[in-house]
Structures are given as C-alpha cells and as structure tokens.
Short mmCIF file of C-alpha atoms in Angstrom, two decimals:
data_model
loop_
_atom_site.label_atom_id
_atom_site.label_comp_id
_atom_site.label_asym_id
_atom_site.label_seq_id
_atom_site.Cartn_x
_atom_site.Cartn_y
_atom_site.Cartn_z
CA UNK A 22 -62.63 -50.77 29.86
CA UNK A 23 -63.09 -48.89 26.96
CA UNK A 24 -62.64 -45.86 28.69
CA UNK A 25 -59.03 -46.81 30.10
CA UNK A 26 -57.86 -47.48 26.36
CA UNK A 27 -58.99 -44.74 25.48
CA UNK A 28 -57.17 -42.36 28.25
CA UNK A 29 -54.04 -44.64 27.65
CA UNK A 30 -54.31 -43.71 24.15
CA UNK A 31 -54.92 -40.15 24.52
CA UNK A 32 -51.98 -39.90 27.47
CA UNK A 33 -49.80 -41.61 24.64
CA UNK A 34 -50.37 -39.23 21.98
CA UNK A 35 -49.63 -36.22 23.99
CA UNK A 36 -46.71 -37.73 25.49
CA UNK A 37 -45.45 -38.23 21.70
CA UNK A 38 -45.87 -34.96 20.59
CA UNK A 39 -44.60 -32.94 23.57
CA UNK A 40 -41.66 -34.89 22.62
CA UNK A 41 -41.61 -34.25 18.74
CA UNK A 42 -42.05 -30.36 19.93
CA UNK A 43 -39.39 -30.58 22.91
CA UNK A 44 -35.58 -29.53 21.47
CA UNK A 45 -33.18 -32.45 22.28
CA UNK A 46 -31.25 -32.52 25.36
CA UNK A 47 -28.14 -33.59 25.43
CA UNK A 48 -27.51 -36.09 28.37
CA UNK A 49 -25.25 -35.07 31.27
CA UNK A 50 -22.00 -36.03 31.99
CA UNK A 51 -21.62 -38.55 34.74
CA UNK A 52 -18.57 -39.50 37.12
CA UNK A 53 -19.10 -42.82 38.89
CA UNK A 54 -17.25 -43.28 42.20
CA UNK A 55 -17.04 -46.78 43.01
CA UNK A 56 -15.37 -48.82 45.88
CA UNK A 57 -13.83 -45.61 47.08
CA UNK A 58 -11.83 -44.67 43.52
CA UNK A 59 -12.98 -42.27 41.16
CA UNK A 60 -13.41 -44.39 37.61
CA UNK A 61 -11.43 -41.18 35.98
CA UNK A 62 -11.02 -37.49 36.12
CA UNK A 63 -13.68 -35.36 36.17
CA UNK A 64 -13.37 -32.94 33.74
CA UNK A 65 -16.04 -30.02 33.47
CA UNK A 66 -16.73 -27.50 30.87
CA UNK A 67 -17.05 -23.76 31.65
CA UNK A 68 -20.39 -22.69 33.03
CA UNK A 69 -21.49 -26.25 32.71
CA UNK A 70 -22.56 -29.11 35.32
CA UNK A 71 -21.40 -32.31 35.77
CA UNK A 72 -23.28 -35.22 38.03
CA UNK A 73 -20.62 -37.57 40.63
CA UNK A 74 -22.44 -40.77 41.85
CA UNK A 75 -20.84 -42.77 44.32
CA UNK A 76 -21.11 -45.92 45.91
CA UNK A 77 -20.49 -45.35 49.06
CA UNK A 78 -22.87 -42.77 51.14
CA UNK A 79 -20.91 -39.79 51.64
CA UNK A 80 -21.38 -37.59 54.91
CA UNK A 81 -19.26 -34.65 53.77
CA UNK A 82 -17.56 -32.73 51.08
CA UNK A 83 -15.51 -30.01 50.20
CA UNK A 84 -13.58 -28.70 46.96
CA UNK A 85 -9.93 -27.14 47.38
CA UNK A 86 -10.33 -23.75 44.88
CA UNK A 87 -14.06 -22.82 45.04
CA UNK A 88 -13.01 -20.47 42.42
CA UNK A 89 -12.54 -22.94 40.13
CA UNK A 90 -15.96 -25.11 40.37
CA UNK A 91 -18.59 -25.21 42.84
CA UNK A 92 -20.73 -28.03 44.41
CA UNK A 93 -23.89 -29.13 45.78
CA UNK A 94 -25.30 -32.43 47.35
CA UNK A 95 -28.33 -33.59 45.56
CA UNK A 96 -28.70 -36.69 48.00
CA UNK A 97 -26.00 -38.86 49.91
CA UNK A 98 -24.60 -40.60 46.94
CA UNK A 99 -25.07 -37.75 43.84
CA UNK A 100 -23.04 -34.37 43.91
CA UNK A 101 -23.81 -31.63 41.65
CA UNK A 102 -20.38 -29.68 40.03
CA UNK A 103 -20.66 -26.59 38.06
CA UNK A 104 -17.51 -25.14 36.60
CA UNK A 105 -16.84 -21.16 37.36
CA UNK A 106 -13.24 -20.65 35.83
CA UNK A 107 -10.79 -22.88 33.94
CA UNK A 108 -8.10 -24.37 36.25
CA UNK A 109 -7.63 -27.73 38.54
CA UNK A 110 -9.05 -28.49 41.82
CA UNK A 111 -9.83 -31.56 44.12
CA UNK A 112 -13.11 -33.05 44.81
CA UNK A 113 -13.27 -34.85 48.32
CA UNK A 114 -15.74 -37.23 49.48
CA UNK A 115 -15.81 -37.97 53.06
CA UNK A 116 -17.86 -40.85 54.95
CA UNK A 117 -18.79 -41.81 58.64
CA UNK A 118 -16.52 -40.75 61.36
CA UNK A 119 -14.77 -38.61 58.55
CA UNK A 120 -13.40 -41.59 56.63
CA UNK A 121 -11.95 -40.30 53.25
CA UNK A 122 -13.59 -42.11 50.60
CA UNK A 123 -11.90 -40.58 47.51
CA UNK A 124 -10.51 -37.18 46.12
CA UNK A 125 -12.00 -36.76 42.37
CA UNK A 126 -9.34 -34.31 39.87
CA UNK A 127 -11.55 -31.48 38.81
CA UNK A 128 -10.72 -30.19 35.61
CA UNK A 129 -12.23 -27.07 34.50
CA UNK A 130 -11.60 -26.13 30.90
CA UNK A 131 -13.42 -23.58 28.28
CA UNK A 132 -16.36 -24.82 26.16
CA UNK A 133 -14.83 -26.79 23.49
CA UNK A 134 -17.88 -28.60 22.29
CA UNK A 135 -20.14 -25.18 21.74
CA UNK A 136 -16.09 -22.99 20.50
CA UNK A 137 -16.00 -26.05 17.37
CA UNK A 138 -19.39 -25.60 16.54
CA UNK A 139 -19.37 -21.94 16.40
CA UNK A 140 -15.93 -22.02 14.99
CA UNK A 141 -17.50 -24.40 12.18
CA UNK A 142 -20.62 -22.14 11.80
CA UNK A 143 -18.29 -19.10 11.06
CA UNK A 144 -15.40 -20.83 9.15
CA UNK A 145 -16.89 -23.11 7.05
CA UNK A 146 -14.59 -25.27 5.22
CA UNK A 147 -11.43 -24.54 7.28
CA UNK A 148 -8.85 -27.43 8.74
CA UNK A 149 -8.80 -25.86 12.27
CA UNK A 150 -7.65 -28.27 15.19
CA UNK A 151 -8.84 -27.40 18.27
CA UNK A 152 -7.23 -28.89 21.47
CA UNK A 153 -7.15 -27.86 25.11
CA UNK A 154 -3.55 -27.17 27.45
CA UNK A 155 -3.01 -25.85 30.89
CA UNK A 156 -6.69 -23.93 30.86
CA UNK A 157 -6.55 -22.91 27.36
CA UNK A 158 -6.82 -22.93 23.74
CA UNK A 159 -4.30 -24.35 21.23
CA UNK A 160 -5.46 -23.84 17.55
CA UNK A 161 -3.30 -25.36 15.41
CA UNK A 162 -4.54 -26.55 10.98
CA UNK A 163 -4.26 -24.68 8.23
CA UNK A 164 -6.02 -21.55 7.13
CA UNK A 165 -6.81 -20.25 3.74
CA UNK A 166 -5.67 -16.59 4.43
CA UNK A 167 -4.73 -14.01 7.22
CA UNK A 168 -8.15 -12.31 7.78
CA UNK A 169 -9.85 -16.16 8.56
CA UNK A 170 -6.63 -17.10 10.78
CA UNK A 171 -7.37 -13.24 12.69
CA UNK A 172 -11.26 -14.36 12.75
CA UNK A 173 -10.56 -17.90 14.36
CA UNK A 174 -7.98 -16.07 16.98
CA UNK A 175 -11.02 -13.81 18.11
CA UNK A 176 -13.36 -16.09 18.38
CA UNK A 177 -11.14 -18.12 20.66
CA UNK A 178 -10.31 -15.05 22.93
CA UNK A 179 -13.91 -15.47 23.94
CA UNK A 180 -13.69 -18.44 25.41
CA UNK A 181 -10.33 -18.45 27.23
CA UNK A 182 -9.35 -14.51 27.53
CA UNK A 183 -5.02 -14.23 26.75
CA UNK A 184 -5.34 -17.98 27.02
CA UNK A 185 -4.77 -18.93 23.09
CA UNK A 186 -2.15 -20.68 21.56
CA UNK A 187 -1.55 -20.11 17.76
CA UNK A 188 -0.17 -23.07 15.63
CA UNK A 189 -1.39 -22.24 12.60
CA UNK A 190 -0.55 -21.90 9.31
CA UNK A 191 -1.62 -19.80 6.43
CA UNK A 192 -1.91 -21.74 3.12
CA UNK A 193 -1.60 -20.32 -0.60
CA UNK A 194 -0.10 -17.68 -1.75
CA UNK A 195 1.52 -15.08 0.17
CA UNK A 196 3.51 -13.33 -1.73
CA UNK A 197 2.72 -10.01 -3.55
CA UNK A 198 4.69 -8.28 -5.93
CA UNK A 199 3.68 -4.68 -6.36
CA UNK A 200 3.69 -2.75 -10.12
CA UNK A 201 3.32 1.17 -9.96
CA UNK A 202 3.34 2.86 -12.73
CA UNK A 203 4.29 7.19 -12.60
CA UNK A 204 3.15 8.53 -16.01
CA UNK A 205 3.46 12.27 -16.59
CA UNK A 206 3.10 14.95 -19.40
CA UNK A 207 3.99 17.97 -19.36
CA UNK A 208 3.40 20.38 -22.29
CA UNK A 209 4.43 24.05 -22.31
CA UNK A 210 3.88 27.36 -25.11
CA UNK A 211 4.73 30.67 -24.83
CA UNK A 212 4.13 33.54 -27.58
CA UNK A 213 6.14 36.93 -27.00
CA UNK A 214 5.13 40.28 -29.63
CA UNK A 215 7.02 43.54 -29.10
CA UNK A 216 8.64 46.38 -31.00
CA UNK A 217 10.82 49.52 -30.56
CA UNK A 218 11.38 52.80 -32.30
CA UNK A 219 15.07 54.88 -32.49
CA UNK A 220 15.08 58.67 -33.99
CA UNK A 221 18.55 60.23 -34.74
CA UNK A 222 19.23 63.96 -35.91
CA UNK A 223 16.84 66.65 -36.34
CA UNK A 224 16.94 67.43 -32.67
CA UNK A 225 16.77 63.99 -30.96
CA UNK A 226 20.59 63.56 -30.97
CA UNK A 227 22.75 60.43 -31.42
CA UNK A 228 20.74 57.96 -29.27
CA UNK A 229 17.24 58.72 -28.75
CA UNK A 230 15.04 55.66 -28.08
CA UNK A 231 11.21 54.84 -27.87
CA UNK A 232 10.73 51.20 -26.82
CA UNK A 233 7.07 49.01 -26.04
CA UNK A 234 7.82 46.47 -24.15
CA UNK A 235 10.31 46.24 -21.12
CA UNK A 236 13.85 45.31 -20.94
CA UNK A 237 13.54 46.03 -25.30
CA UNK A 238 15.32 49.62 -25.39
CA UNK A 239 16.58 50.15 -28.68
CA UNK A 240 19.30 52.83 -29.08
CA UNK A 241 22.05 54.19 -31.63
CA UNK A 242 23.24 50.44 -32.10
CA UNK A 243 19.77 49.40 -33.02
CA UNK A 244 19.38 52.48 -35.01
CA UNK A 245 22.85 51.31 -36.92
CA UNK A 246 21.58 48.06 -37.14
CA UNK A 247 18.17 49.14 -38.48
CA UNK A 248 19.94 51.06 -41.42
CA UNK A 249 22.25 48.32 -42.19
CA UNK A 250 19.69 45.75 -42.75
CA UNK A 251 21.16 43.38 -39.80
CA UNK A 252 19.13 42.45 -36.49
CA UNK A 253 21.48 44.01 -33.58
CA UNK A 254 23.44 41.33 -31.21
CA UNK A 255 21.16 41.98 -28.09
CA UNK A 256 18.34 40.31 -29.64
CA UNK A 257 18.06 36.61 -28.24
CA UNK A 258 14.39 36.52 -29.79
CA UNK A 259 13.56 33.45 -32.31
CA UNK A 260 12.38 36.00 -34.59
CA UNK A 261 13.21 39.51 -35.87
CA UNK A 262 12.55 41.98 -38.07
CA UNK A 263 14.38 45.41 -38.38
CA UNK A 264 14.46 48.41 -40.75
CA UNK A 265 15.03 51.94 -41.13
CA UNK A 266 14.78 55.05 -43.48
CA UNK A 267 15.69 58.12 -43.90
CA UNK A 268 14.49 61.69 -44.42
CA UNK A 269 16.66 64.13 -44.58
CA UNK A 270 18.83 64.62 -41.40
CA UNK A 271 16.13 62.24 -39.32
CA UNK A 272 16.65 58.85 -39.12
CA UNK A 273 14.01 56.39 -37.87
CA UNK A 274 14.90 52.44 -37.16
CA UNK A 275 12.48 50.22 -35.97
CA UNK A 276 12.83 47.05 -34.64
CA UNK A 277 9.99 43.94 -34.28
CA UNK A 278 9.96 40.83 -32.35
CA UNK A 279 8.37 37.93 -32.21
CA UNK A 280 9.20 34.51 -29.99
CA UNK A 281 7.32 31.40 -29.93
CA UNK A 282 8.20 28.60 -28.07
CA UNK A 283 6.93 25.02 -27.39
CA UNK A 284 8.11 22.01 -25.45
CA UNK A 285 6.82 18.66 -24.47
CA UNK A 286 8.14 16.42 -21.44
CA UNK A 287 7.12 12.54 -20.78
CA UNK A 288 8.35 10.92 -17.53
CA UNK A 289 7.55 7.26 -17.06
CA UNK A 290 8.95 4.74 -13.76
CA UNK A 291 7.80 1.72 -13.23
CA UNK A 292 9.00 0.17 -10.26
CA UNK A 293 8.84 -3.27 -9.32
CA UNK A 294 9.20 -5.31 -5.73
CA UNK A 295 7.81 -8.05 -4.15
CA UNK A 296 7.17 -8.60 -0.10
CA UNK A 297 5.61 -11.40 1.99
CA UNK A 298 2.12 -11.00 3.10
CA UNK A 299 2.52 -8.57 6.25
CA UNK A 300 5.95 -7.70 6.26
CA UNK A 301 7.45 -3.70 4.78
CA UNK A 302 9.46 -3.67 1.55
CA UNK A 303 11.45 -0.82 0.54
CA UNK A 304 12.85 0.60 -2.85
CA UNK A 305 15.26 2.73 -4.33
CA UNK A 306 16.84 3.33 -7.56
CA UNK A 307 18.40 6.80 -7.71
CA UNK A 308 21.26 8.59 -5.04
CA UNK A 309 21.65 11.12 -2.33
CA UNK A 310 22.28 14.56 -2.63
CA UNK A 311 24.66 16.24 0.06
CA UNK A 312 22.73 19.28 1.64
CA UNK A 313 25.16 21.62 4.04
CA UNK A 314 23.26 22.86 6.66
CA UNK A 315 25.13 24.99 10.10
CA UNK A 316 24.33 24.59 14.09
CA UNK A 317 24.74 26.97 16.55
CA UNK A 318 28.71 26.57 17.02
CA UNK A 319 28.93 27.85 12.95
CA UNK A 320 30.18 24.11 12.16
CA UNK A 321 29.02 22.64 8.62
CA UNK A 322 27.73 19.90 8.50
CA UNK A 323 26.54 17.78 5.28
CA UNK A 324 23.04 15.57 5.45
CA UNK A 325 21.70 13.42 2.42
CA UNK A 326 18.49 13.54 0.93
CA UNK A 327 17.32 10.89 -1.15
CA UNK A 328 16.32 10.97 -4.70
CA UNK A 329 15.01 9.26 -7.37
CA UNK A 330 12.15 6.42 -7.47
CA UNK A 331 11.20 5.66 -3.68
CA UNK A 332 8.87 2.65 -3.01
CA UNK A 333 7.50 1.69 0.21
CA UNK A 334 5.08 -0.98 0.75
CA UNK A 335 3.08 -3.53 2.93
CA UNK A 336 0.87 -5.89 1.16
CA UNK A 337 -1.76 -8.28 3.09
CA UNK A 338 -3.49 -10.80 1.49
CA UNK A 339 -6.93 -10.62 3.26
CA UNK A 340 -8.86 -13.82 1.84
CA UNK A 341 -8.42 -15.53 -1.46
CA UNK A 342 -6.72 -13.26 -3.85
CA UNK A 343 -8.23 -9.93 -2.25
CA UNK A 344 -5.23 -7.93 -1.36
CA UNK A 345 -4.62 -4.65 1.15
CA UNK A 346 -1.75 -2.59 0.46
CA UNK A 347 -0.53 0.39 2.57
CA UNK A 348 1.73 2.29 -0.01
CA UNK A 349 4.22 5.45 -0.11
CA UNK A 350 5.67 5.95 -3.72
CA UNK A 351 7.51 9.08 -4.75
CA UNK A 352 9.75 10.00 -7.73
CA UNK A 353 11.65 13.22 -7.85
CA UNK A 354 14.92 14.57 -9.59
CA UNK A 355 16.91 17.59 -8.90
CA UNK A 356 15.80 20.71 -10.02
CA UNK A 357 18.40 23.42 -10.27
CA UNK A 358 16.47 26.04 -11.30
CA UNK A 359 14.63 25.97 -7.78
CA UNK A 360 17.62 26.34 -5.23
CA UNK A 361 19.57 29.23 -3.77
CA UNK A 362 22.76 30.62 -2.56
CA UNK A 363 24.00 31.31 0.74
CA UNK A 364 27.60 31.90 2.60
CA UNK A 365 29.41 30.37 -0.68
CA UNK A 366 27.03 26.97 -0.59
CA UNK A 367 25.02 26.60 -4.07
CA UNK A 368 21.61 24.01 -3.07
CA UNK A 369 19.57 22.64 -5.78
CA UNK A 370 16.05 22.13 -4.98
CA UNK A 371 14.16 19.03 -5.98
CA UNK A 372 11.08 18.15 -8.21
CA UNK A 373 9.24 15.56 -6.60
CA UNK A 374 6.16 13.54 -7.07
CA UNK A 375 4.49 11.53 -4.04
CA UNK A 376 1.29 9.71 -2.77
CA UNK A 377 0.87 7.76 0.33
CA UNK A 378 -2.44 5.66 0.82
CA UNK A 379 -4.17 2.28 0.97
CA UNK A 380 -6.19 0.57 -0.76
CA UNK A 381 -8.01 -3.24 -1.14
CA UNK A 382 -8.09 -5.12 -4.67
CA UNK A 383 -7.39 -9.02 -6.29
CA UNK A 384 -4.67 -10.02 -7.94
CA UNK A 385 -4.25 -8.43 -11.19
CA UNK A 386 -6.42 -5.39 -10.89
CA UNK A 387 -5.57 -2.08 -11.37
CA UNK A 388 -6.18 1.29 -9.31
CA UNK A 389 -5.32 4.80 -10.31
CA UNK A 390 -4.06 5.79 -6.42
CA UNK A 391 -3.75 9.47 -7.50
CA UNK A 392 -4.09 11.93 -10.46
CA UNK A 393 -3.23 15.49 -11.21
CA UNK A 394 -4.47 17.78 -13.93
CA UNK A 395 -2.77 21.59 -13.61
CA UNK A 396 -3.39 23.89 -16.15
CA UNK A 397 -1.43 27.48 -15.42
CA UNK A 398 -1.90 30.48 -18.07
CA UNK A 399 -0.58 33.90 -18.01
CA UNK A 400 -0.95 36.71 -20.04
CA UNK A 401 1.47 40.26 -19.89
CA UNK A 402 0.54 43.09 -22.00
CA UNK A 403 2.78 46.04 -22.09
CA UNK A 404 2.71 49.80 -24.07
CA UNK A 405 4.13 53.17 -23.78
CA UNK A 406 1.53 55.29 -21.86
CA UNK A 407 -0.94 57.01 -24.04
CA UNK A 408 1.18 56.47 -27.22
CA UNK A 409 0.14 52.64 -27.24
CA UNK A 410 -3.46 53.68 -27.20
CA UNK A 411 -3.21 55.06 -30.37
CA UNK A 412 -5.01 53.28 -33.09
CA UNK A 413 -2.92 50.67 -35.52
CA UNK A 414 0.20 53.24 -35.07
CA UNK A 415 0.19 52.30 -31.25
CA UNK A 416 0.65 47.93 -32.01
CA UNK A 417 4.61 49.65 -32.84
CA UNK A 418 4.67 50.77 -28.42
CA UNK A 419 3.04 47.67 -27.01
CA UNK A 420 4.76 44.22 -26.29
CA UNK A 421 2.50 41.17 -25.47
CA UNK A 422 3.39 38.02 -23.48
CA UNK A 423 1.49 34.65 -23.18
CA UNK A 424 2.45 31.54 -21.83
CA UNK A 425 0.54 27.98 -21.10
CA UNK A 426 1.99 24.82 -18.89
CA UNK A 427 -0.32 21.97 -18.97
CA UNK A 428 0.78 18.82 -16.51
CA UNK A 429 -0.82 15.96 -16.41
CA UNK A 430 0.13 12.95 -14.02
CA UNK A 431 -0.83 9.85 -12.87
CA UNK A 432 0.19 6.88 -10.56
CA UNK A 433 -1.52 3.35 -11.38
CA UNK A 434 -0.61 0.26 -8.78
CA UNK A 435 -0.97 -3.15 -10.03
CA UNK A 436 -0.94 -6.19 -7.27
CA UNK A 437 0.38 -10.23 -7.92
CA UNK A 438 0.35 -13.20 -6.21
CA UNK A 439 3.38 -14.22 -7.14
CA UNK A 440 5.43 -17.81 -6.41
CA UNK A 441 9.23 -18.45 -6.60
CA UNK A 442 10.67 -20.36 -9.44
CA UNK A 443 13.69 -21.82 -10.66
CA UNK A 444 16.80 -19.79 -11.04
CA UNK A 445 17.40 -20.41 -14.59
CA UNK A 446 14.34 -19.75 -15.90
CA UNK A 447 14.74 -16.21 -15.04
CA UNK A 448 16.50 -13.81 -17.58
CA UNK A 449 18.59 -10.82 -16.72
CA UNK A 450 19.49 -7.62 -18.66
CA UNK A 451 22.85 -8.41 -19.32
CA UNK A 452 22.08 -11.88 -20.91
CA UNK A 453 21.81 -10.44 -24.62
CA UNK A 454 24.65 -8.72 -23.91
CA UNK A 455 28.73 -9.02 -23.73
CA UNK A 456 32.02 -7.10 -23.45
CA UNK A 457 33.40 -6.98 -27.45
CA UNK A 458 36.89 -8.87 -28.23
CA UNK A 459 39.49 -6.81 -29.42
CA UNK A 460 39.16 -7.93 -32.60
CA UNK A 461 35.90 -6.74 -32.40
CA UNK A 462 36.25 -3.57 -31.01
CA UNK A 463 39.53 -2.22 -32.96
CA UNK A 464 38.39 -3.98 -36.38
CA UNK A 465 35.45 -3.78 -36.42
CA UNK A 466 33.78 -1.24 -34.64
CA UNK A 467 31.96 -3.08 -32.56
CA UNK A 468 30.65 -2.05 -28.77
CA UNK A 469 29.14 -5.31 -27.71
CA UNK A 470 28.49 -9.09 -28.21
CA UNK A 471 24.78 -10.42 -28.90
CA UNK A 472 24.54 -13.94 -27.75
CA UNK A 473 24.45 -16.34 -24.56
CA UNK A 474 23.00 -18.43 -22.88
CA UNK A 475 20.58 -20.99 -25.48
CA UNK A 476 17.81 -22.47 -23.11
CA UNK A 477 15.83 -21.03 -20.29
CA UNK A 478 14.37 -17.37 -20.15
CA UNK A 479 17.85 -16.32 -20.33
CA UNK A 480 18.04 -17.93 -23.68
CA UNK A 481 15.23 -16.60 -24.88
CA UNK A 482 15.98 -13.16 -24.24
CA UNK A 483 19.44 -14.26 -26.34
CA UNK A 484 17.68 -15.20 -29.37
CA UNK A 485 15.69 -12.17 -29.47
CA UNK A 486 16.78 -9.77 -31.93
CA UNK A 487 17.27 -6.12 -30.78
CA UNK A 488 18.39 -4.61 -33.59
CA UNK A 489 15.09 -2.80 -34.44
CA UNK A 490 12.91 -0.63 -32.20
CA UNK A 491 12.85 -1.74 -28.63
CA UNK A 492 12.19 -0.19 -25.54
CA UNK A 493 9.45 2.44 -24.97
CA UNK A 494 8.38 4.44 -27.70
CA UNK A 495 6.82 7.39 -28.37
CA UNK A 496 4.62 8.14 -31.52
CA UNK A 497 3.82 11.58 -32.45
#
C-alpha cells in the first residue's frame, strides 16, 4: 500500500514538471458538423490545421480547389484541413449510398494571429489595424512617420505577396521647409613694378627707346614728357614717376611704374521653400538669358538658360524629426568677361555655383553640404636680356608682376518641420511700406509711406523702425 502512494506520488510529480517545462500549446480550432449543417464557416489560417467533427459518420469526402487546402480523414466522424494558399473552397461530406451530408465554406486566409504579433514586436507603440479582404491584407491606423508606415507594408508583403491594402495614415508633421545658405569671399591683389629708358641726340636720333617690361615702350613722347616734368597720356598705371636730364646734346628720360591693386567680393543667397514630405519643390529667383545657337539648314534659333538662385528639393521625414533630403542648389550670374563672338552674335558666359547631394539630419540642424577653398598665385618677371642682369643699374630694364585670388565658398542647409498658420499673422515686405501722396512726394521729398497694418506680424513689422541700419551688414 505504501508502495502504490508512493508510485502515485512519484508519477504525479513528473507529470507536473514535464508540464511546467513543456511550452504552451495553443488549442486547435474545431468545426462541429451537426445534424447535417456546418455550425459556421470554416476558416483556416495559412500553413495551419483545422479539426471538422461531425455527427453523422461520413463515408466520403472531397474538397473543390485542392490548391487552396488539403484534407485527411482521421476516423469516420473527424477530418483533418490544412491550408496551402489563401482563397475559398468547399468542404463536402458524403454518407451511405452517397447521401450529401453537408458542404463546409473553406476559407483560407494569411496568418493574422502570428502578422499582429510580429507586427507588434517590430512596431511597438503604433495604432496599426489589421483586417483581412478577398485573401489579403488591409492595414489601415495611423503611423508616426514614413519609414514605420514602409516597415509595416514589408512586413505584410510576407504574408500575402501583392496582396496588401494600404489605409494608412502618417501622423505629425510633414512638412519641411528647407534654408540654404551660399556664402562666398572672394579677395584679389595684384602688384605691377616696371621702368623704361629714352636717349635723344648724340647719335640715337629723335626716338630711341630702351624699355623693361612688355607692352611699356617709351619713345620721343615719353622723352618730352620726361623733360617736362608730366607723366605721358599712355600711362594707365596707379602710380608714376618720370624725369629726365640733360647733358649736352643727349637727353635721357626715364620713366617708373608702379600699380597696386586690391578688391574684395561677398556674395550671400539664402533661399527659402517648403515641400510636403515626399513630394519635389522647385525654386527660382533670377531670369533667362537668350542663347542663339544654328542647325544644319543655317536657321537661328534662340534657347534660354536659366540664371540666378536655383533650388531643387525632396525632403522625407524618416521617423520623428529625422529628415532625408535629396538636394540640387546652384547660384550663378552672368559673366561677360567669359563669352565670345561669332557670325555678329555677342554670348556672355555664366559664373555659376552648384552642389547636388543628400543627406539625413533633425529638425533644426545644420550641415555644410559643400565647401571650396582656391587659392591661385602668379608671378611674371620681365628684363632686357643681359642689361637687366646688371647689378642695381639693371632694377631700371626689369618689370615684375604678381597677382593673388583667394575664394572661399560655402553652402550650409538648414531643415524645419514646419505647420501652416493663420494668414494674418504672417508679415510681408511691403507692409512697412507705401506709395507717397503727392503732397508728400512734391513737398516734401518724400519716396515712401512708413505705416500699416497695427496688429498681427504684419503690424509688427509696421511699428518697427527702419530708419537706422537694417539689412545685412558688413564690418570691416
């Protein structure tokens, strides 16, 4: 007696933790068929199995779209279904003497149970409804941003392959309004030395020149205007020095000059535009220039080429306030120095300044998308062969040149998530400013009216007082 207590005991125990160990089982799905009606569809997840009972002892059975599920008999009254593809088939149960008993709807549909889970497991947090329709997916909810909507999409394709239906909805903002900023220096010197000699009489005749530097020849005008005390006409240097002296019948004028030159350029656009999440804004603030160009039957025609500040941009907001944007900004001007002549046509050529790229930040950072730093230097030295080799007296038949161009340039973007607002909190440019009365403008000299409008943005830009500095300025 003790014995059996014991081995019950020990059979319990084991029994208790082979179930502890044991993972859970869900239970199976059962379809009851009774008095020769199914109780309701049958409806059967992908690569799952579902168990029909019945009643009534069934003698035969067959499915209309094996494709769709299969079967198996596990005794006369239970029938094993599996489900192969998503679609709708019949069930039918057949008795003695090939009696119908019942046909059971077969619905095959993807996995929804084990998609919400995993869709829960990777998208924590999210409102995403999940429903089935006609052997697919319908996701519908909202979504915090693009790149969780894309990842939900995906993740559905698994389960029913060009079968998903999209109803969602991205939340937040989605609106990005782009700030790049062109910033440029450019600074420029040049220092020019050079001098020329002119003999007259004793042999050398009226006009007899010795020059160092090219392009500098110095004849009987210089030679006049050496002796006279004056710098000749021809000179376009900054700076000049001429004299002369006589001995005897030989006359010597000699003529020095110098040039220095220095120049600074700053060039600053800051464009502005805002775009929805995903879709291409463009911008332009400058003109067209007409370019003739000739086919083969020697008709001109004229084509336009754009100019000024050019801004192309599509912004995504990926998650939160991260924010992709794939960018082409350019700024150019035209440059007359640069173009040519041909058949009676005079083309300028353009300056121009451009970046294309792509890049990820948040709202309100900043990225320097491109940079240049050129430094150019050149140096001429010129001289009268042999003569200009001569110690101290040969710095009178040599010319030097020197020039420097330092550029630098840069292009920062700047990206916000931006929301509309109400129309008349918004100020314009012209608000501070109006067309002058007559009285104004014939009495009193005036170009323009201050005032406008006295609440809003637009009246605060009117109370504003712009008769100081304003604007960007420059401090040297």
């Amino acid at each position: 007696m003790k014995y059996d207590k014991f081995l019950k005991a020990a059979i319990a125990g084991l029994t208790l933790s082979l179930t502890a160990a044991a993972p859970s089982i869900a239970p199976a799905e059962t379809l009851r068929v009774l008095r020769g009606a199914a109780s309701s569809a049958l409806s059967v997840p992908m690569s799952r199995a579902v168990v029909v009972e019945s009643d009534v002892p069934f003698t035969e059975l067959s499915i209309a779209n094996p494709g769709i599920a299969d079967i198996s008999s596990l005794s006369d009254r239970t029938i094993y279904v599996l489900g192969k593809e998503p679609g709708r088939t019949t069930l039918t149960l057949l008795g003695e003497n090939g009696r119908l008993i019942t046909n059971v709807e077969v619905h095959v549909s993807p996995d929804m149970a084990e998609f919400k889970e995993r869709l829960t497991q990777i998208l924590p947090g999210e409102n995403i409804e999940v429903r089935t329709a006609n052997n697919g997916i319908v996701l519908s909810g909202t979504v915090s941003s693009i790149a969780r909507l894309d990842r939900a999409l995906d993740l559905a394709e698994r389960y029913a392959p060009d079968r998903v239906s999209n109803l969602m909805t991205v939340g937040g903002t989605q609106q990005v309004m782009l700030k790049v900023r062109f910033a440029e220096m450019q600074r420029s010197v040049s220092k020019a030395l050079s001098s020329s000699l002119a003999l007259s009489g004793l042999g050398f005749g009226d006009d007899v020149g010795i020059t160092g530097g090219t392009n500098r020849t110095v004849g009987q005008g210089a030679i006049n205007g050496a002796l006279s005390n004056s710098v000749p006409t021809s000179n376009s240097n900054n700076g000049a020095f001429v004299f002369g002296f006589g001995a005897g019948s030989l006359e010597v004028g000699i003529l020095l000059e110098a040039l220095e030159t220095r120049g600074v350029v700053r060039s600053l656009a800051e464009p502005n535009l805002t775009a929805l999440s995903g879709q291409e804004a463009t911008f332009l603030a400058g003109g067209e220039y007409p370019v003739p160009s000739s086919n083969d039957g020697g008709t001109i025609t004229v084509e336009y080429k754009p100019f000024g500040v050019e801004l192309s941009f599509i912004p995504r907001v990926i998650d939160g306030d991260i924010i992709n944007l794939e960018l082409s900004a350019a700024v150019s001007a035209i440059d007359p120095s640069s173009g040519f002549q041909a058949n009676g046509f005079s083309v300028d050529a353009f300056s121009r300044r451009e970046t294309s790229t792509t890049v990820e930040m948040r709202d309100g950072e900043s990225f320097a998308i491109a940079g240049l730093l050129s430094d150019d230097f050149n140096d001429l030295n010129g001289q009268v062969p042999w003569v200009g080799d001569i110690p101290v007296l040969g710095a009178l038949f040599r010319s030097a040149e020197f020039s420097r161009r330092q550029t630098e340039l840069v292009i920062i973007v700047t990206p916000h998530l931006v929301s509309p607002t109400r129309g008349e909190a918004l100020a314009l440019p012209t608000d501070r400013v109006r067309p002058p009365t007559e009285q104004g403008l014939f009495l009193f000299g005036q170009v323009a009216r201050t005032g406008g409008p006295s609440t809003g943005g637009a009246g605060e830009v009117a109370r504003q007082d712009f008769s100081g500095s304003y604007g960007y300025v420059l401090d040297e």
